Amino acid sequence: NIQVRQGDILQEPTEVIVNAANEYLQHGGGLAGAIVKRGGSEIQKESDEWVSKYGKVSTGQVAVTGAGSLSARYIIHAVGPVWKDGNFNEPMLLASAVKNTLLKADELNVSSLSMPAISSGIFGFPKDRCTQIIVKTIYEFFNLYPNSSIKELRLTTLDNSTAELFKKSLMDIQISQS
């Protein structure tokens, strides 16, 4: 069950919230800043401990922390690429961040997660390409892992234009597979 939701990802009643993070898991602005502001400083503390133990999170990879006082059980911090011009493997790195998020959620045995348009905010990834890559990667994941624990995936964004692009990408992939 893949849904597009326009609204606050922090209000989604899912087991996992996906955070569009930077390599050092410093949650200062954007969605990451909002997560720490609402979920509590323990999220930043766990993130700092993760980086101390394992080192920075490479682009395309993920890290997991608790969700503090948010209703979710976990936060998967996905490090998407900063958009340069499309010639630095940005599409592949974004697909990797999405796939690794889904693999980690499956490993955590959760049934629901909410994911934003990773890299489309301050990282500057063009929203139309971003949403297409995210949706395509989600479909590829579920084709490869039909028995995944994930039963509900919410593509959640605050702005209407990104929600519409997610909807278009979902319709396009459904048409191409029929």
JSON list of C-alpha atoms in Angstrom, two decimals:
[
{"chain": "A", "resi": 1, "resn": "ASN", "atom": "CA", "xyz": [0.00, 0.00, 0.00]},
{"chain": "A", "resi": 2, "resn": "ILE", "atom": "CA", "xyz": [1.80, 3.11, -1.25]},
{"chain": "A", "resi": 3, "resn": "GLN", "atom": "CA", "xyz": [0.14, 6.43, -0.46]},
{"chain": "A", "resi": 4, "resn": "VAL", "atom": "CA", "xyz": [0.98, 10.04, -1.21]},
{"chain": "A", "resi": 5, "resn": "ARG", "atom": "CA", "xyz": [0.27, 12.30, 1.75]},
{"chain": "A", "resi": 6, "resn": "GLN", "atom": "CA", "xyz": [0.47, 16.07, 1.87]},
{"chain": "A", "resi": 7, "resn": "GLY", "atom": "CA", "xyz": [1.18, 17.10, 5.42]},
{"chain": "A", "resi": 8, "resn": "ASP", "atom": "CA", "xyz": [3.60, 16.94, 8.31]},
{"chain": "A", "resi": 9, "resn": "ILE", "atom": "CA", "xyz": [5.62, 13.71, 8.24]},
{"chain": "A", "resi": 10, "resn": "LEU", "atom": "CA", "xyz": [6.06, 13.98, 12.01]},
{"chain": "A", "resi": 11, "resn": "GLN", "atom": "CA", "xyz": [2.29, 13.53, 12.41]},
{"chain": "A", "resi": 12, "resn": "GLU", "atom": "CA", "xyz": [2.17, 10.30, 10.39]},
{"chain": "A", "resi": 13, "resn": "PRO", "atom": "CA", "xyz": [1.12, 7.26, 12.47]},
{"chain": "A", "resi": 14, "resn": "THR", "atom": "CA", "xyz": [3.87, 5.00, 11.12]},
{"chain": "A", "resi": 15, "resn": "GLU", "atom": "CA", "xyz": [6.52, 2.94, 12.88]},
{"chain": "A", "resi": 16, "resn": "VAL", "atom": "CA", "xyz": [9.34, 4.64, 10.98]},
{"chain": "A", "resi": 17, "resn": "ILE", "atom": "CA", "xyz": [9.90, 8.22, 9.91]},
{"chain": "A", "resi": 18, "resn": "VAL", "atom": "CA", "xyz": [12.60, 8.70, 7.30]},
{"chain": "A", "resi": 19, "resn": "ASN", "atom": "CA", "xyz": [14.80, 11.73, 7.81]},
{"chain": "A", "resi": 20, "resn": "ALA", "atom": "CA", "xyz": [16.66, 13.35, 4.92]},
{"chain": "A", "resi": 21, "resn": "ALA", "atom": "CA", "xyz": [20.00, 13.64, 6.75]},
{"chain": "A", "resi": 22, "resn": "ASN", "atom": "CA", "xyz": [23.53, 14.84, 6.18]},
{"chain": "A", "resi": 23, "resn": "GLU", "atom": "CA", "xyz": [26.62, 12.62, 6.55]},
{"chain": "A", "resi": 24, "resn": "TYR", "atom": "CA", "xyz": [27.36, 13.76, 10.10]},
{"chain": "A", "resi": 25, "resn": "LEU", "atom": "CA", "xyz": [23.75, 13.44, 11.30]},
{"chain": "A", "resi": 26, "resn": "GLN", "atom": "CA", "xyz": [23.76, 17.07, 12.42]},
{"chain": "A", "resi": 27, "resn": "HIS", "atom": "CA", "xyz": [20.07, 17.89, 12.55]},
{"chain": "A", "resi": 28, "resn": "GLY", "atom": "CA", "xyz": [20.09, 21.67, 12.36]},
{"chain": "A", "resi": 29, "resn": "GLY", "atom": "CA", "xyz": [17.56, 22.68, 9.72]},
{"chain": "A", "resi": 30, "resn": "GLY", "atom": "CA", "xyz": [14.75, 21.50, 7.49]},
{"chain": "A", "resi": 31, "resn": "LEU", "atom": "CA", "xyz": [13.09, 18.20, 8.33]},
{"chain": "A", "resi": 32, "resn": "ALA", "atom": "CA", "xyz": [16.06, 17.08, 10.46]},
{"chain": "A", "resi": 33, "resn": "GLY", "atom": "CA", "xyz": [15.81, 20.20, 12.62]},
{"chain": "A", "resi": 34, "resn": "ALA", "atom": "CA", "xyz": [12.06, 19.74, 13.02]},
{"chain": "A", "resi": 35, "resn": "ILE", "atom": "CA", "xyz": [12.55, 16.11, 14.08]},
{"chain": "A", "resi": 36, "resn": "VAL", "atom": "CA", "xyz": [14.92, 17.09, 16.90]},
{"chain": "A", "resi": 37, "resn": "LYS", "atom": "CA", "xyz": [12.81, 20.09, 17.91]},
{"chain": "A", "resi": 38, "resn": "ARG", "atom": "CA", "xyz": [9.68, 17.94, 18.29]},
{"chain": "A", "resi": 39, "resn": "GLY", "atom": "CA", "xyz": [11.21, 14.59, 19.17]},
{"chain": "A", "resi": 40, "resn": "GLY", "atom": "CA", "xyz": [13.75, 15.88, 21.68]},
{"chain": "A", "resi": 41, "resn": "SER", "atom": "CA", "xyz": [17.49, 16.32, 22.03]},
{"chain": "A", "resi": 42, "resn": "GLU", "atom": "CA", "xyz": [17.98, 12.57, 22.63]},
{"chain": "A", "resi": 43, "resn": "ILE", "atom": "CA", "xyz": [17.63, 12.09, 18.86]},
{"chain": "A", "resi": 44, "resn": "GLN", "atom": "CA", "xyz": [20.64, 14.34, 18.25]},
{"chain": "A", "resi": 45, "resn": "LYS", "atom": "CA", "xyz": [22.49, 12.64, 21.13]},
{"chain": "A", "resi": 46, "resn": "GLU", "atom": "CA", "xyz": [21.86, 9.16, 19.63]},
{"chain": "A", "resi": 47, "resn": "SER", "atom": "CA", "xyz": [22.92, 10.48, 16.22]},
{"chain": "A", "resi": 48, "resn": "ASP", "atom": "CA", "xyz": [26.17, 11.86, 17.66]},
{"chain": "A", "resi": 49, "resn": "GLU", "atom": "CA", "xyz": [26.84, 8.53, 19.36]},
{"chain": "A", "resi": 50, "resn": "TRP", "atom": "CA", "xyz": [26.18, 6.68, 16.08]},
{"chain": "A", "resi": 51, "resn": "VAL", "atom": "CA", "xyz": [28.70, 8.86, 14.22]},
{"chain": "A", "resi": 52, "resn": "SER", "atom": "CA", "xyz": [31.25, 8.49, 17.06]},
{"chain": "A", "resi": 53, "resn": "LYS", "atom": "CA", "xyz": [30.93, 4.71, 16.89]},
{"chain": "A", "resi": 54, "resn": "TYR", "atom": "CA", "xyz": [30.69, 4.13, 13.11]},
{"chain": "A", "resi": 55, "resn": "GLY", "atom": "CA", "xyz": [31.94, 7.33, 11.45]},
{"chain": "A", "resi": 56, "resn": "LYS", "atom": "CA", "xyz": [30.06, 9.54, 9.05]},
{"chain": "A", "resi": 57, "resn": "VAL", "atom": "CA", "xyz": [27.17, 8.06, 7.06]},
{"chain": "A", "resi": 58, "resn": "SER", "atom": "CA", "xyz": [28.21, 7.84, 3.42]},
{"chain": "A", "resi": 59, "resn": "THR", "atom": "CA", "xyz": [25.92, 9.28, 0.78]},
{"chain": "A", "resi": 60, "resn": "GLY", "atom": "CA", "xyz": [23.39, 6.61, -0.19]},
{"chain": "A", "resi": 61, "resn": "GLN", "atom": "CA", "xyz": [23.59, 4.92, 3.22]},
{"chain": "A", "resi": 62, "resn": "VAL", "atom": "CA", "xyz": [21.43, 5.06, 6.35]},
{"chain": "A", "resi": 63, "resn": "ALA", "atom": "CA", "xyz": [21.62, 5.13, 10.14]},
{"chain": "A", "resi": 64, "resn": "VAL", "atom": "CA", "xyz": [18.90, 4.34, 12.69]},
{"chain": "A", "resi": 65, "resn": "THR", "atom": "CA", "xyz": [18.04, 6.02, 15.97]},
{"chain": "A", "resi": 66, "resn": "GLY", "atom": "CA", "xyz": [15.08, 5.99, 18.27]},
{"chain": "A", "resi": 67, "resn": "ALA", "atom": "CA", "xyz": [12.35, 8.55, 17.68]},
{"chain": "A", "resi": 68, "resn": "GLY", "atom": "CA", "xyz": [12.47, 10.34, 21.04]},
{"chain": "A", "resi": 69, "resn": "SER", "atom": "CA", "xyz": [9.04, 11.59, 22.01]},
{"chain": "A", "resi": 70, "resn": "LEU", "atom": "CA", "xyz": [7.61, 11.22, 18.49]},
{"chain": "A", "resi": 71, "resn": "SER", "atom": "CA", "xyz": [4.97, 8.54, 17.97]},
{"chain": "A", "resi": 72, "resn": "ALA", "atom": "CA", "xyz": [7.20, 6.53, 15.60]},
{"chain": "A", "resi": 73, "resn": "ARG", "atom": "CA", "xyz": [9.45, 3.76, 16.95]},
{"chain": "A", "resi": 74, "resn": "TYR", "atom": "CA", "xyz": [12.47, 4.59, 14.79]},
{"chain": "A", "resi": 75, "resn": "ILE", "atom": "CA", "xyz": [13.97, 7.24, 12.62]},
{"chain": "A", "resi": 76, "resn": "ILE", "atom": "CA", "xyz": [15.93, 6.05, 9.62]},
{"chain": "A", "resi": 77, "resn": "HIS", "atom": "CA", "xyz": [18.34, 8.81, 8.66]},
{"chain": "A", "resi": 78, "resn": "ALA", "atom": "CA", "xyz": [18.92, 8.51, 4.91]},
{"chain": "A", "resi": 79, "resn": "VAL", "atom": "CA", "xyz": [21.79, 10.47, 3.40]},
{"chain": "A", "resi": 80, "resn": "GLY", "atom": "CA", "xyz": [20.83, 11.47, -0.09]},
{"chain": "A", "resi": 81, "resn": "PRO", "atom": "CA", "xyz": [23.10, 13.27, -2.54]},
{"chain": "A", "resi": 82, "resn": "VAL", "atom": "CA", "xyz": [23.60, 16.99, -2.86]},
{"chain": "A", "resi": 83, "resn": "TRP", "atom": "CA", "xyz": [22.63, 17.90, -6.43]},
{"chain": "A", "resi": 84, "resn": "LYS", "atom": "CA", "xyz": [25.53, 19.25, -8.45]},
{"chain": "A", "resi": 85, "resn": "ASP", "atom": "CA", "xyz": [24.48, 18.86, -12.08]},
{"chain": "A", "resi": 86, "resn": "GLY", "atom": "CA", "xyz": [23.46, 15.21, -12.41]},
{"chain": "A", "resi": 87, "resn": "ASN", "atom": "CA", "xyz": [26.89, 14.06, -13.57]},
{"chain": "A", "resi": 88, "resn": "PHE", "atom": "CA", "xyz": [28.15, 12.92, -10.15]},
{"chain": "A", "resi": 89, "resn": "ASN", "atom": "CA", "xyz": [26.03, 9.78, -9.72]},
{"chain": "A", "resi": 90, "resn": "GLU", "atom": "CA", "xyz": [23.31, 11.73, -7.94]},
{"chain": "A", "resi": 91, "resn": "PRO", "atom": "CA", "xyz": [20.45, 9.56, -9.35]},
{"chain": "A", "resi": 92, "resn": "MET", "atom": "CA", "xyz": [22.22, 6.33, -8.38]},
{"chain": "A", "resi": 93, "resn": "LEU", "atom": "CA", "xyz": [23.06, 7.68, -4.91]},
{"chain": "A", "resi": 94, "resn": "LEU", "atom": "CA", "xyz": [19.45, 8.73, -4.32]},
{"chain": "A", "resi": 95, "resn": "ALA", "atom": "CA", "xyz": [18.21, 5.30, -5.42]},
{"chain": "A", "resi": 96, "resn": "SER", "atom": "CA", "xyz": [20.74, 3.74, -3.05]},
{"chain": "A", "resi": 97, "resn": "ALA", "atom": "CA", "xyz": [19.50, 5.88, -0.13]},
{"chain": "A", "resi": 98, "resn": "VAL", "atom": "CA", "xyz": [15.91, 4.81, -0.81]},
{"chain": "A", "resi": 99, "resn": "LYS", "atom": "CA", "xyz": [16.76, 1.12, -1.25]},
{"chain": "A", "resi": 100, "resn": "ASN", "atom": "CA", "xyz": [18.92, 1.08, 1.90]},
{"chain": "A", "resi": 101, "resn": "THR", "atom": "CA", "xyz": [16.09, 2.77, 3.82]},
{"chain": "A", "resi": 102, "resn": "LEU", "atom": "CA", "xyz": [13.67, 0.04, 2.76]},
{"chain": "A", "resi": 103, "resn": "LEU", "atom": "CA", "xyz": [16.17, -2.73, 3.49]},
{"chain": "A", "resi": 104, "resn": "LYS", "atom": "CA", "xyz": [16.77, -1.29, 6.98]},
{"chain": "A", "resi": 105, "resn": "ALA", "atom": "CA", "xyz": [13.02, -0.96, 7.64]},
{"chain": "A", "resi": 106, "resn": "ASP", "atom": "CA", "xyz": [12.55, -4.57, 6.58]},
{"chain": "A", "resi": 107, "resn": "GLU", "atom": "CA", "xyz": [15.46, -5.61, 8.83]},
{"chain": "A", "resi": 108, "resn": "LEU", "atom": "CA", "xyz": [13.73, -3.79, 11.72]},
{"chain": "A", "resi": 109, "resn": "ASN", "atom": "CA", "xyz": [10.61, -5.82, 10.84]},
{"chain": "A", "resi": 110, "resn": "VAL", "atom": "CA", "xyz": [8.34, -2.77, 10.72]},
{"chain": "A", "resi": 111, "resn": "SER", "atom": "CA", "xyz": [5.12, -2.67, 8.74]},
{"chain": "A", "resi": 112, "resn": "SER", "atom": "CA", "xyz": [4.80, 1.06, 8.06]},
{"chain": "A", "resi": 113, "resn": "LEU", "atom": "CA", "xyz": [7.01, 4.00, 7.20]},
{"chain": "A", "resi": 114, "resn": "SER", "atom": "CA", "xyz": [6.75, 7.59, 6.05]},
{"chain": "A", "resi": 115, "resn": "MET", "atom": "CA", "xyz": [9.34, 8.90, 3.58]},
{"chain": "A", "resi": 116, "resn": "PRO", "atom": "CA", "xyz": [9.94, 12.46, 2.36]},
{"chain": "A", "resi": 117, "resn": "ALA", "atom": "CA", "xyz": [11.34, 13.53, -1.02]},
{"chain": "A", "resi": 118, "resn": "ILE", "atom": "CA", "xyz": [14.93, 12.84, 0.07]},
{"chain": "A", "resi": 119, "resn": "SER", "atom": "CA", "xyz": [17.47, 15.36, -1.31]},
{"chain": "A", "resi": 120, "resn": "SER", "atom": "CA", "xyz": [14.82, 17.64, -2.86]},
{"chain": "A", "resi": 121, "resn": "GLY", "atom": "CA", "xyz": [15.02, 20.33, -0.20]},
{"chain": "A", "resi": 122, "resn": "ILE", "atom": "CA", "xyz": [18.24, 22.09, 0.73]},
{"chain": "A", "resi": 123, "resn": "PHE", "atom": "CA", "xyz": [20.24, 19.43, -1.17]},
{"chain": "A", "resi": 124, "resn": "GLY", "atom": "CA", "xyz": [18.72, 20.82, -4.38]},
{"chain": "A", "resi": 125, "resn": "PHE", "atom": "CA", "xyz": [17.80, 17.61, -6.24]},
{"chain": "A", "resi": 126, "resn": "PRO", "atom": "CA", "xyz": [15.22, 18.54, -8.92]},
{"chain": "A", "resi": 127, "resn": "LYS", "atom": "CA", "xyz": [11.86, 17.48, -7.51]},
{"chain": "A", "resi": 128, "resn": "ASP", "atom": "CA", "xyz": [10.53, 15.87, -10.68]},
{"chain": "A", "resi": 129, "resn": "ARG", "atom": "CA", "xyz": [13.57, 13.59, -11.05]},
{"chain": "A", "resi": 130, "resn": "CYS", "atom": "CA", "xyz": [13.70, 13.00, -7.29]},
{"chain": "A", "resi": 131, "resn": "THR", "atom": "CA", "xyz": [10.12, 11.76, -7.07]},
{"chain": "A", "resi": 132, "resn": "GLN", "atom": "CA", "xyz": [10.54, 9.57, -10.18]},
{"chain": "A", "resi": 133, "resn": "ILE", "atom": "CA", "xyz": [13.67, 7.91, -8.75]},
{"chain": "A", "resi": 134, "resn": "ILE", "atom": "CA", "xyz": [12.10, 7.37, -5.33]},
{"chain": "A", "resi": 135, "resn": "VAL", "atom": "CA", "xyz": [8.95, 5.77, -6.77]},
{"chain": "A", "resi": 136, "resn": "LYS", "atom": "CA", "xyz": [10.88, 3.62, -9.26]},
{"chain": "A", "resi": 137, "resn": "THR", "atom": "CA", "xyz": [13.20, 2.40, -6.48]},
{"chain": "A", "resi": 138, "resn": "ILE", "atom": "CA", "xyz": [10.25, 1.57, -4.23]},
{"chain": "A", "resi": 139, "resn": "TYR", "atom": "CA", "xyz": [8.65, -0.52, -6.98]},
{"chain": "A", "resi": 140, "resn": "GLU", "atom": "CA", "xyz": [11.94, -2.28, -7.72]},
{"chain": "A", "resi": 141, "resn": "PHE", "atom": "CA", "xyz": [12.36, -3.05, -4.01]},
{"chain": "A", "resi": 142, "resn": "PHE", "atom": "CA", "xyz": [8.91, -4.62, -3.66]},
{"chain": "A", "resi": 143, "resn": "ASN", "atom": "CA", "xyz": [9.44, -6.63, -6.86]},
{"chain": "A", "resi": 144, "resn": "LEU", "atom": "CA", "xyz": [12.68, -8.00, -5.39]},
{"chain": "A", "resi": 145, "resn": "TYR", "atom": "CA", "xyz": [11.30, -8.45, -1.85]},
{"chain": "A", "resi": 146, "resn": "PRO", "atom": "CA", "xyz": [7.58, -9.31, -2.18]},
{"chain": "A", "resi": 147, "resn": "ASN", "atom": "CA", "xyz": [7.56, -10.74, 1.35]},
{"chain": "A", "resi": 148, "resn": "SER", "atom": "CA", "xyz": [8.91, -7.57, 2.97]},
{"chain": "A", "resi": 149, "resn": "SER", "atom": "CA", "xyz": [7.53, -6.71, 6.40]},
{"chain": "A", "resi": 150, "resn": "ILE", "atom": "CA", "xyz": [6.62, -3.27, 5.00]},
{"chain": "A", "resi": 151, "resn": "LYS", "atom": "CA", "xyz": [2.91, -3.20, 4.24]},
{"chain": "A", "resi": 152, "resn": "GLU", "atom": "CA", "xyz": [2.30, 0.57, 4.17]},
{"chain": "A", "resi": 153, "resn": "LEU", "atom": "CA", "xyz": [4.58, 3.24, 2.73]},
{"chain": "A", "resi": 154, "resn": "ARG", "atom": "CA", "xyz": [3.56, 6.88, 2.89]},
{"chain": "A", "resi": 155, "resn": "LEU", "atom": "CA", "xyz": [5.31, 9.37, 0.62]},
{"chain": "A", "resi": 156, "resn": "THR", "atom": "CA", "xyz": [4.80, 12.43, 2.77]},
{"chain": "A", "resi": 157, "resn": "THR", "atom": "CA", "xyz": [5.57, 16.03, 1.89]},
{"chain": "A", "resi": 158, "resn": "LEU", "atom": "CA", "xyz": [4.48, 19.43, 3.13]},
{"chain": "A", "resi": 159, "resn": "ASP", "atom": "CA", "xyz": [4.10, 21.08, -0.25]},
{"chain": "A", "resi": 160, "resn": "ASN", "atom": "CA", "xyz": [1.43, 20.45, -2.84]},
{"chain": "A", "resi": 161, "resn": "SER", "atom": "CA", "xyz": [3.77, 20.54, -5.86]},
{"chain": "A", "resi": 162, "resn": "THR", "atom": "CA", "xyz": [5.91, 17.66, -4.54]},
{"chain": "A", "resi": 163, "resn": "ALA", "atom": "CA", "xyz": [2.79, 15.67, -3.59]},
{"chain": "A", "resi": 164, "resn": "GLU", "atom": "CA", "xyz": [1.51, 16.10, -7.16]},
{"chain": "A", "resi": 165, "resn": "LEU", "atom": "CA", "xyz": [4.88, 14.98, -8.57]},
{"chain": "A", "resi": 166, "resn": "PHE", "atom": "CA", "xyz": [4.78, 11.87, -6.34]},
{"chain": "A", "resi": 167, "resn": "LYS", "atom": "CA", "xyz": [1.24, 11.12, -7.60]},
{"chain": "A", "resi": 168, "resn": "LYS", "atom": "CA", "xyz": [2.32, 11.57, -11.23]},
{"chain": "A", "resi": 169, "resn": "SER", "atom": "CA", "xyz": [5.34, 9.29, -10.70]},
{"chain": "A", "resi": 170, "resn": "LEU", "atom": "CA", "xyz": [3.11, 6.61, -9.15]},
{"chain": "A", "resi": 171, "resn": "MET", "atom": "CA", "xyz": [0.64, 6.82, -12.03]},
{"chain": "A", "resi": 172, "resn": "ASP", "atom": "CA", "xyz": [3.43, 6.72, -14.62]},
{"chain": "A", "resi": 173, "resn": "ILE", "atom": "CA", "xyz": [5.00, 3.59, -13.14]},
{"chain": "A", "resi": 174, "resn": "GLN", "atom": "CA", "xyz": [1.63, 1.86, -12.78]},
{"chain": "A", "resi": 175, "resn": "ILE", "atom": "CA", "xyz": [0.88, 2.57, -16.45]},
{"chain": "A", "resi": 176, "resn": "SER", "atom": "CA", "xyz": [4.32, 1.37, -17.55]},
{"chain": "A", "resi": 177, "resn": "GLN", "atom": "CA", "xyz": [3.88, -1.92, -15.65]},
{"chain": "A", "resi": 178, "resn": "SER", "atom": "CA", "xyz": [0.44, -2.69, -17.07]}
]
